[in-house]
Amino acid sequence: MAQSQLDNLINNQKDFFQSGKTKSIEFRISALKKISGMIEQHESEIITALFKDLHKSPTEAFTSEISYVQNEIKHTIKNLKKWNRPVKIYTPLINRPGKSFYKYEPFGIALIISPWNYPFGLLFSPLIGAIAAGNCVIAKPSEMASHSSELIHRLICDYFDANYIAVQEGDAEVTQSLINENIDHIFFTGSTAVGKEIMKSASNYLIPVTLELGGKNPCIVDQDINIDVTAKRILWGKFFNAGQTCIAPDFALVHEDIYDQFINKLNHFIDQFYSEDDFSHIINNNHFDRLSALIEEGEIIKGGILKPDDLYISPTIITDIDYNSKIMQEEIFGPVLPIIKYKNLDNELLKLAKLPKPLVQYFFSKDKSLQDMVINRSTSGSVCINGTIHILMSSGLPFGGVGASGMGRYHGKESFSTFSYKKSVVRKSFFADMKAVYPPYKTPIKILKKVIKFLY
Ligand code: NAD
């Protein structure tokens, strides 16, 4: 899009926002219903696009990118009026008769930049929040999931006026031109490296940002567990979408007492669960090569089958590595699970605390006191005990990172709040005007001290 077209789009969206239409709750609810209907009507096209981009299984596509979004829309429509209610605050005597309250206001134009791994879910989920809060939106899907990007563009163009919701397709250069505009909020989902660039550009106009980033999510496996359930839950979380999930357990720390037995279980369930036909592929050659290089170190004890022509990597388990290995220096974001043996939980928590803060800390144990210790001592956006991507099923929980894994929260009411700001209002009457507040000041401090106590 040429600069003049982009300027036009932004001017038109500003005018549309100023018309006040998006502030009507009925307007917002009808837009949310439209999105829901659009997704329902084009469900099979969405599943096909995801298969073309990622070889994503229809089940994974439906659960993580369609029904998840539909549930979020339902929940938002049901609660929006309640969330949007002004909140009354205590009014001190000095402001009475009168009222103090705050109300949720949309920012204006929200820019949503999304990644390729869940190209529909991670664009529509923030879009729901932005619309619910009453914003206009420009959405930028990832160019790497090109079929999904093209479909999102076509659908939004067909269903919505671009002055209200527009989709801008393109690569990093396009994103750069968008983030250099004077828009009102940026919601970015992607890598930590690009997140830093987004924040830098946003500082030009002091645009508030939400950054949903990545990182290495540790998964600690204590010896006091149900071993079958633990193995199955970790595999599900790790290999869903071939590990290309921001909240996938990145690596596992397994207690030495159950280490061998646990690895046998992982092997057993990998054989039972996965076939090449029903397993996501790697998004592109760059990521395929990056992952292939990561598994050169250590011992591959399961998987390691690489088919470059199909961008397929089989579910892979690697041992014989430590915190200094190459695979431990970056987010894996692929179907490879490195396993490190540990002896003492306390020591591991100390080591983890020195690493960049992850999105999620996973811990498997029956021991409640150890569970509490991990919950209290980990420095992650979320903690999930005895589960992995299950954390997202509690969709009312605020979701987001901390430190290097991001800033800001969304999902459920948090999505609405993230795309709003709280406008504080004091509404006073002309009645009871206190003379003592005006100059020239004649009241001695000693008396003021006594009076002020009653005024607040
Ligand atoms: P990415 O940062 O490469 O790209 C994300 C978006 O930014 C894309 O739309 C892309 O076009 C744009 N972009 C890329 N380079 C840019 C640049 N230099 N300047 C401006 N824009 C640029 O991320 P990705 O590879 O699409 O996604 C994978 C990453 O996203 C992983 O790190 C993963 O953990 C993270 N992620 C986080 C969440 C979360 O909810 N926290 C969810 C999914 C993915």
Coordinates of C-alpha atoms and ligand atoms in Angstrom, one line a residue:
M1 CA 0.0 0.0 0.0
A2 CA 1.4 3.4 -1.0
Q3 CA 2.0 5.9 1.8
S4 CA -0.9 8.1 0.5
Q5 CA -3.3 5.2 0.6
L6 CA -2.2 4.4 4.1
D7 CA -2.7 8.0 5.2
N8 CA -6.2 7.9 3.6
L9 CA -7.1 4.8 5.4
I10 CA -6.0 6.2 8.8
N11 CA -7.8 9.5 8.2
N12 CA -11.0 7.7 7.2
Q13 CA -10.8 5.4 10.3
K14 CA -10.2 8.5 12.4
D15 CA -13.3 10.1 11.0
F16 CA -15.3 6.9 11.4
F17 CA -14.2 6.7 15.0
Q18 CA -15.1 10.4 15.6
S19 CA -18.6 9.7 14.3
G20 CA -19.1 7.9 17.6
K21 CA -20.7 4.8 15.9
T22 CA -18.2 2.3 17.4
K23 CA -19.1 3.5 20.9
S24 CA -22.6 2.1 20.7
I25 CA -22.8 -1.2 22.5
E26 CA -25.3 -2.4 20.0
F27 CA -23.0 -1.6 17.1
R28 CA -20.1 -3.5 18.8
I29 CA -22.3 -6.6 19.5
S30 CA -23.6 -6.6 15.9
A31 CA -20.0 -6.5 14.6
L32 CA -19.1 -9.4 16.9
K33 CA -22.0 -11.4 15.7
K34 CA -21.0 -10.7 12.1
I35 CA -17.5 -12.1 12.8
S36 CA -19.0 -15.2 14.4
G37 CA -21.3 -15.7 11.4
M38 CA -18.4 -15.1 8.9
I39 CA -16.3 -17.7 10.6
E40 CA -19.1 -20.2 10.7
Q41 CA -19.9 -19.7 7.1
H42 CA -16.3 -20.0 6.0
E43 CA -15.2 -22.7 8.4
S44 CA -14.1 -25.2 5.7
E45 CA -12.1 -22.5 3.8
I46 CA -10.3 -21.6 7.1
I47 CA -9.4 -25.3 7.7
T48 CA -8.2 -25.6 4.1
A49 CA -6.0 -22.5 4.3
L50 CA -4.5 -23.8 7.6
F51 CA -3.8 -27.1 5.9
K52 CA -2.1 -25.4 3.0
D53 CA 0.0 -23.1 5.2
L54 CA 1.0 -25.6 8.0
H55 CA -0.5 -29.0 7.1
K56 CA -2.5 -28.4 10.3
S57 CA -4.9 -31.2 11.1
P58 CA -8.5 -30.3 10.8
T59 CA -9.1 -31.2 14.5
E60 CA -6.3 -28.9 15.7
A61 CA -7.4 -26.2 13.3
F62 CA -11.0 -26.4 14.5
T63 CA -10.3 -26.5 18.2
S64 CA -7.5 -23.9 18.4
E65 CA -8.5 -21.4 15.7
I66 CA -12.3 -21.7 15.2
S67 CA -14.1 -23.0 18.3
Y68 CA -11.8 -21.1 20.6
V69 CA -12.6 -17.8 18.8
Q70 CA -16.3 -18.6 18.7
N71 CA -16.4 -19.2 22.4
E72 CA -14.6 -16.0 23.1
I73 CA -17.1 -14.1 20.9
K74 CA -20.0 -15.7 22.8
H75 CA -18.5 -14.9 26.2
T76 CA -17.8 -11.3 25.1
I77 CA -21.3 -10.7 23.8
K78 CA -22.8 -12.2 27.0
N79 CA -20.7 -9.9 29.3
L80 CA -20.0 -6.8 27.3
K81 CA -22.7 -4.6 28.8
K82 CA -21.5 -5.5 32.3
W83 CA -17.8 -4.9 31.5
N84 CA -18.6 -1.6 30.0
R85 CA -20.5 -0.2 33.0
P86 CA -19.0 2.9 34.6
V87 CA -17.4 2.1 37.9
K88 CA -18.4 4.4 40.9
I89 CA -15.7 5.5 43.2
Y90 CA -16.0 7.1 46.7
T91 CA -16.6 10.9 46.4
P92 CA -15.0 12.9 49.2
L93 CA -16.9 15.7 50.9
I94 CA -15.1 18.4 49.1
N95 CA -16.6 17.1 45.8
R96 CA -20.2 16.7 47.1
P97 CA -22.8 17.0 46.0
G98 CA -21.3 15.2 43.1
K99 CA -20.1 11.8 41.8
S100 CA -16.8 10.2 40.9
F101 CA -16.6 7.3 38.5
Y102 CA -14.5 6.0 35.7
K103 CA -15.7 4.6 32.4
Y104 CA -14.0 2.5 29.7
E105 CA -13.1 4.4 26.5
P106 CA -11.8 2.9 23.3
F107 CA -8.4 4.2 22.2
G108 CA -9.4 5.0 18.6
I109 CA -7.5 3.0 15.9
A110 CA -6.0 -0.3 17.1
L111 CA -3.3 -2.0 15.0
I112 CA -3.2 -5.7 15.4
I113 CA -0.1 -7.5 14.2
S114 CA -0.2 -11.3 14.2
P115 CA 2.1 -14.2 13.7
W116 CA 1.9 -17.2 11.4
N117 CA 1.5 -20.1 13.9
Y118 CA -2.2 -19.6 14.7
P119 CA -2.9 -17.2 11.9
F120 CA -6.7 -17.0 12.4
G121 CA -6.9 -17.5 16.2
L122 CA -4.2 -14.9 17.0
L123 CA -5.7 -12.3 14.8
F124 CA -9.3 -12.8 15.6
S125 CA -8.8 -13.2 19.4
P126 CA -7.4 -9.7 19.9
L127 CA -9.8 -8.4 17.2
I128 CA -12.7 -9.4 19.4
G129 CA -11.3 -7.3 22.3
A130 CA -10.6 -4.3 20.1
I131 CA -14.1 -4.3 18.7
A132 CA -15.7 -5.0 22.1
A133 CA -13.9 -2.0 23.4
G134 CA -15.2 0.2 20.6
N135 CA -12.1 0.7 18.4
C136 CA -11.6 0.8 14.7
V137 CA -9.0 -1.8 13.6
I138 CA -6.2 -2.3 11.1
A139 CA -5.1 -5.9 11.2
K140 CA -1.8 -7.2 9.7
P141 CA -1.7 -11.0 9.3
S142 CA 1.6 -12.8 8.9
E143 CA 2.9 -13.0 5.4
M144 CA 4.4 -16.4 6.2
A145 CA 1.0 -18.1 6.5
S146 CA 0.1 -16.7 3.0
H147 CA -3.1 -18.7 2.4
S148 CA -4.5 -17.7 5.7
S149 CA -3.5 -14.1 5.3
E150 CA -5.2 -13.9 1.9
L151 CA -8.4 -15.5 3.2
I152 CA -8.5 -13.1 6.2
H153 CA -8.1 -10.2 3.9
R154 CA -10.8 -11.3 1.6
L155 CA -13.3 -12.1 4.3
I156 CA -12.8 -8.9 6.3
C157 CA -13.1 -6.9 3.0
D158 CA -16.3 -8.7 2.2
Y159 CA -17.9 -8.3 5.6
F160 CA -16.7 -5.0 6.9
D161 CA -16.3 -1.4 5.8
A162 CA -12.5 -0.7 5.7
N163 CA -13.1 2.6 7.6
Y164 CA -14.1 0.4 10.5
I165 CA -12.0 -2.8 10.1
A166 CA -9.3 -3.1 7.5
V167 CA -6.7 -5.8 6.8
Q168 CA -3.3 -4.8 5.5
E169 CA -1.3 -7.8 4.1
G170 CA 2.4 -7.7 3.8
D171 CA 5.9 -8.3 5.3
A172 CA 8.1 -6.6 7.8
E173 CA 8.4 -3.5 5.6
V174 CA 4.6 -3.1 5.5
T175 CA 4.5 -3.5 9.3
Q176 CA 7.2 -0.9 9.7
S177 CA 5.1 1.6 7.8
L178 CA 2.1 0.8 9.9
I179 CA 3.9 1.2 13.2
N180 CA 5.3 4.5 12.2
E181 CA 1.8 6.0 11.9
N182 CA 0.1 8.0 14.6
I183 CA -2.4 5.3 15.6
D184 CA -3.8 4.8 19.1
H185 CA -2.8 1.3 20.2
I186 CA -0.6 -1.5 19.0
F187 CA -1.3 -5.1 19.8
F188 CA 1.6 -7.2 18.7
T189 CA 2.0 -11.0 18.8
G190 CA 5.3 -12.4 17.7
S191 CA 9.0 -12.8 18.6
T192 CA 10.8 -10.9 21.3
A193 CA 13.2 -9.5 18.8
V194 CA 10.5 -7.9 16.6
G195 CA 8.6 -6.9 19.8
K196 CA 11.5 -4.6 20.7
E197 CA 11.3 -2.9 17.3
I198 CA 7.6 -2.4 17.7
M199 CA 8.1 -0.8 21.1
K200 CA 10.8 1.5 19.8
S201 CA 8.7 2.8 16.9
A202 CA 5.7 3.1 19.2
S203 CA 7.7 5.6 21.3
N204 CA 7.7 8.1 18.5
Y205 CA 4.0 9.0 19.2
L206 CA 3.9 7.4 22.6
I207 CA 1.5 4.7 21.4
P208 CA 0.5 2.3 24.1
V209 CA 1.6 -1.3 23.2
T210 CA 0.6 -4.8 24.2
L211 CA 3.4 -7.3 23.4
E212 CA 2.5 -11.0 23.3
L213 CA 6.0 -12.5 22.8
G214 CA 7.7 -15.9 23.1
G215 CA 10.4 -17.6 25.0
K216 CA 11.5 -20.9 26.5
N217 CA 8.8 -22.4 28.7
P218 CA 10.3 -24.8 31.2
C219 CA 8.5 -27.9 32.2
I220 CA 9.6 -29.5 35.5
V221 CA 8.7 -33.1 36.2
D222 CA 8.9 -34.1 39.8
Q223 CA 9.2 -37.8 40.9
D224 CA 5.8 -37.8 42.6
I225 CA 3.5 -37.9 39.6
N226 CA 1.1 -40.0 37.6
I227 CA 3.6 -40.9 35.0
D228 CA 1.2 -41.9 32.2
V229 CA -0.9 -38.7 32.5
T230 CA 2.2 -36.5 32.8
A231 CA 3.8 -38.0 29.6
K232 CA 0.6 -37.7 27.6
R233 CA -0.1 -34.1 28.7
I234 CA 3.5 -33.0 27.9
L235 CA 3.4 -34.6 24.5
W236 CA 0.1 -33.0 23.7
G237 CA 1.3 -29.6 24.7
K238 CA 4.7 -29.9 23.0
F239 CA 3.6 -31.5 19.7
F240 CA 0.3 -29.6 19.1
N241 CA 0.9 -27.7 15.8
A242 CA 4.3 -29.5 15.7
G243 CA 5.6 -27.4 18.6
Q244 CA 4.9 -24.1 16.9
T245 CA 3.0 -22.8 19.8
C246 CA 4.1 -19.9 22.0
I247 CA 3.0 -21.7 25.2
A248 CA 4.5 -25.1 24.2
P249 CA 6.7 -26.6 26.9
D250 CA 10.1 -25.7 25.4
F251 CA 12.2 -28.2 27.4
A252 CA 11.7 -30.7 30.2
L253 CA 13.6 -31.0 33.5
V254 CA 13.0 -34.5 34.8
H255 CA 13.8 -35.8 38.3
E256 CA 16.6 -38.4 38.2
D257 CA 14.5 -41.0 40.1
I258 CA 11.9 -41.3 37.3
Y259 CA 14.1 -40.2 34.3
D260 CA 14.4 -43.6 32.5
Q261 CA 10.9 -44.6 33.2
F262 CA 9.5 -41.3 32.0
I263 CA 11.5 -41.4 28.8
N264 CA 10.1 -44.9 28.1
K265 CA 6.6 -43.5 28.5
L266 CA 7.2 -40.6 26.2
N267 CA 8.5 -43.0 23.5
H268 CA 5.5 -45.3 24.1
F269 CA 2.9 -42.5 23.7
I270 CA 4.7 -40.9 20.7
D271 CA 4.3 -44.2 18.9
Q272 CA 0.7 -44.4 19.9
F273 CA -0.3 -40.8 19.2
Y274 CA 1.4 -39.5 16.0
S275 CA 1.5 -40.3 12.3
E276 CA 3.0 -38.1 9.6
D277 CA -0.4 -37.6 7.9
D278 CA -1.9 -35.9 10.9
F279 CA 1.0 -33.8 12.1
S280 CA 1.7 -30.1 11.3
H281 CA 4.6 -29.3 9.1
I282 CA 7.2 -26.6 9.6
I283 CA 6.1 -23.2 8.3
N284 CA 9.1 -22.6 5.9
N285 CA 12.6 -23.6 4.9
N286 CA 14.3 -21.1 7.2
H287 CA 12.6 -22.5 10.2
F288 CA 13.2 -26.1 9.0
D289 CA 16.9 -25.4 8.6
R290 CA 17.1 -23.6 12.0
L291 CA 15.4 -26.7 13.7
S292 CA 17.6 -29.2 11.8
A293 CA 20.7 -27.4 13.1
L294 CA 19.3 -27.4 16.7
I295 CA 19.2 -31.2 16.8
E296 CA 22.8 -31.7 15.8
E297 CA 23.9 -31.5 19.4
G298 CA 23.0 -34.1 22.0
E299 CA 21.5 -37.6 21.5
I300 CA 18.3 -38.1 19.6
I301 CA 16.5 -40.9 21.4
K302 CA 13.2 -40.6 19.5
G303 CA 12.3 -39.2 16.1
G304 CA 14.8 -37.0 14.3
I305 CA 13.3 -37.9 10.9
L306 CA 13.7 -34.9 8.6
K307 CA 11.9 -34.6 5.3
P308 CA 13.0 -31.2 3.8
D309 CA 10.7 -31.5 0.7
D310 CA 7.6 -31.8 2.9
L311 CA 9.0 -29.5 5.7
Y312 CA 8.3 -32.4 8.0
I313 CA 10.1 -33.1 11.3
S314 CA 8.9 -36.1 13.3
P315 CA 8.2 -35.7 17.1
T316 CA 11.8 -35.7 18.5
I317 CA 13.2 -36.2 21.9
I318 CA 16.8 -35.2 22.7
T319 CA 18.9 -36.0 25.7
D320 CA 22.5 -35.5 26.7
I321 CA 22.3 -31.7 26.6
D322 CA 22.6 -29.1 29.3
Y323 CA 21.8 -25.4 29.9
N324 CA 24.8 -24.4 27.7
S325 CA 23.8 -26.4 24.7
K326 CA 22.8 -24.6 21.5
I327 CA 19.2 -25.8 21.7
M328 CA 18.9 -24.1 25.2
Q329 CA 19.9 -20.7 23.8
E330 CA 16.8 -19.9 21.8
E331 CA 13.0 -20.7 21.7
I332 CA 12.7 -24.0 19.9
F333 CA 9.3 -23.4 18.3
G334 CA 9.2 -26.9 16.7
P335 CA 8.6 -30.6 17.4
V336 CA 11.8 -31.1 19.4
L337 CA 11.8 -31.8 23.2
P338 CA 15.1 -31.6 25.0
I339 CA 15.3 -33.4 28.3
I340 CA 17.6 -32.6 31.2
K341 CA 17.9 -34.7 34.3
Y342 CA 17.8 -32.9 37.7
K343 CA 18.3 -33.8 41.3
N344 CA 17.2 -30.8 43.4
L345 CA 14.2 -28.6 42.6
D346 CA 15.5 -25.7 44.6
N347 CA 18.6 -25.5 42.5
E348 CA 16.7 -25.7 39.2
L349 CA 14.4 -22.9 40.3
L350 CA 17.5 -20.8 41.0
K351 CA 18.9 -21.5 37.6
L352 CA 15.6 -20.8 35.9
A353 CA 15.3 -17.5 37.7
K354 CA 18.4 -16.3 35.9
L355 CA 17.0 -17.0 32.4
P356 CA 14.7 -14.6 30.5
K357 CA 11.2 -14.7 32.1
P358 CA 9.0 -17.2 30.1
L359 CA 5.3 -17.0 29.2
V360 CA 4.5 -20.1 31.2
Q361 CA 6.1 -22.3 33.8
Y362 CA 4.9 -25.9 33.9
F363 CA 5.3 -28.2 36.9
F364 CA 4.1 -31.8 37.4
S365 CA 3.9 -33.1 40.9
K366 CA 1.3 -34.4 43.4
D367 CA 3.1 -32.6 46.2
K368 CA 1.0 -29.5 47.1
S369 CA 3.8 -27.8 49.0
L370 CA 6.2 -28.2 46.0
Q371 CA 3.4 -26.9 43.7
D372 CA 3.1 -23.8 45.9
M373 CA 6.8 -23.3 45.9
V374 CA 6.9 -23.3 42.1
I375 CA 3.8 -21.0 41.9
N376 CA 5.4 -18.6 44.3
R377 CA 9.0 -18.6 43.0
S378 CA 8.6 -18.8 39.3
T379 CA 8.9 -15.5 37.3
S380 CA 6.6 -16.4 34.4
G381 CA 3.5 -14.9 32.9
S382 CA 1.5 -17.9 34.0
V383 CA 2.0 -21.2 35.9
C384 CA 0.3 -24.4 35.0
I385 CA 0.4 -27.3 37.5
N386 CA 0.0 -30.8 36.1
G387 CA -1.0 -29.6 32.7
T388 CA 0.4 -27.8 29.6
I389 CA -1.6 -26.0 27.0
H390 CA -4.5 -26.7 29.3
I391 CA -3.8 -23.2 30.7
L392 CA -5.5 -21.7 27.8
M393 CA -8.8 -23.6 28.3
S394 CA -9.4 -21.5 31.4
S395 CA -10.1 -18.7 29.0
G396 CA -11.2 -16.2 31.6
L397 CA -7.7 -16.0 32.9
P398 CA -5.6 -13.0 31.9
F399 CA -3.0 -14.2 29.4
G400 CA 0.3 -12.6 28.7
G401 CA 4.0 -12.5 29.4
V402 CA 6.4 -10.8 31.8
G403 CA 9.8 -9.3 30.9
A404 CA 11.1 -10.8 27.7
S405 CA 7.9 -12.8 27.1
G406 CA 5.8 -9.6 26.8
M407 CA 3.7 -7.0 28.5
G408 CA -0.1 -6.6 28.9
R409 CA -2.9 -9.2 29.2
Y410 CA -5.8 -10.3 27.1
H411 CA -8.6 -13.0 26.9
G412 CA -12.0 -12.6 28.3
K413 CA -12.6 -9.3 30.1
E414 CA -8.8 -8.5 29.9
S415 CA -9.2 -8.2 26.1
F416 CA -11.8 -5.6 26.6
S417 CA -9.7 -3.8 29.2
T418 CA -6.5 -4.0 27.1
F419 CA -8.2 -2.1 24.2
S420 CA -9.7 0.5 26.5
Y421 CA -8.4 3.1 28.8
K422 CA -10.1 4.2 32.0
K423 CA -11.5 7.7 31.7
S424 CA -12.0 9.3 35.2
V425 CA -14.9 11.6 35.7
V426 CA -15.9 13.9 38.5
R427 CA -19.4 15.4 38.1
K428 CA -19.9 18.2 40.6
S429 CA -22.9 20.4 41.2
F430 CA -22.7 24.2 41.5
F431 CA -24.1 23.9 45.0
A432 CA -21.9 24.2 48.2
D433 CA -19.0 26.2 46.9
M434 CA -16.3 26.2 49.5
K435 CA -14.9 29.7 50.0
A436 CA -11.9 28.5 52.0
V437 CA -10.2 26.9 48.9
Y438 CA -9.8 30.2 47.1
P439 CA -7.0 32.8 47.5
P440 CA -6.2 34.9 49.3
Y441 CA -5.6 32.0 51.8
K442 CA -6.6 33.0 55.3
T443 CA -7.2 29.8 57.1
P444 CA -4.3 28.9 59.4
I445 CA -2.6 25.5 58.6
K446 CA -3.5 24.3 62.1
I447 CA -7.2 24.7 61.3
L448 CA -6.7 23.4 57.8
K449 CA -5.3 20.1 59.2
K450 CA -8.5 19.5 61.1
V451 CA -10.8 20.5 58.2
I452 CA -9.0 18.4 55.7
K453 CA -9.6 15.3 57.7
F454 CA -13.4 15.7 57.1
L455 CA -13.1 16.7 53.5
Y456 CA -11.5 13.4 52.2
Ligands
NAD1 P1 7.7 -12.4 14.1 O1 8.1 -11.5 15.2 O2 8.7 -12.8 13.1 O3 6.5 -11.8 13.2 C1 5.3 -11.4 13.8 C2 4.7 -10.3 12.9 O4 5.6 -9.2 12.8 C3 4.4 -10.7 11.5 O5 3.2 -10.2 11.1 C4 5.5 -10.1 10.7 O6 5.2 -9.7 9.4 C5 5.9 -8.9 11.5 N1 7.4 -8.6 11.4 C6 8.4 -9.4 11.2 N2 9.6 -8.8 11.2 C7 9.3 -7.5 11.4 C8 10.1 -6.3 11.6 N3 11.4 -6.4 11.5 N4 9.5 -5.2 11.8 C9 8.1 -5.1 11.9 N5 7.3 -6.2 11.8 C10 7.9 -7.4 11.6 O7 7.0 -13.7 14.8 P2 6.5 -15.1 14.1 O8 7.7 -15.8 13.6 O9 5.4 -14.8 13.2 O10 5.9 -15.8 15.3 C11 6.7 -16.6 16.2 C12 6.9 -15.9 17.5 O11 5.8 -15.4 18.0 C13 7.5 -16.9 18.5 O12 8.5 -16.2 19.3 C14 6.3 -17.1 19.4 O13 6.6 -17.5 20.7 C15 5.6 -15.8 19.4 N6 4.2 -16.0 19.7 C16 3.7 -15.5 20.9 C17 2.4 -15.6 21.2 C18 1.9 -15.1 22.5 O14 0.6 -15.1 22.6 N7 2.6 -14.6 23.4 C19 1.6 -16.3 20.3 C20 2.1 -16.8 19.2 C21 3.4 -16.6 18.8

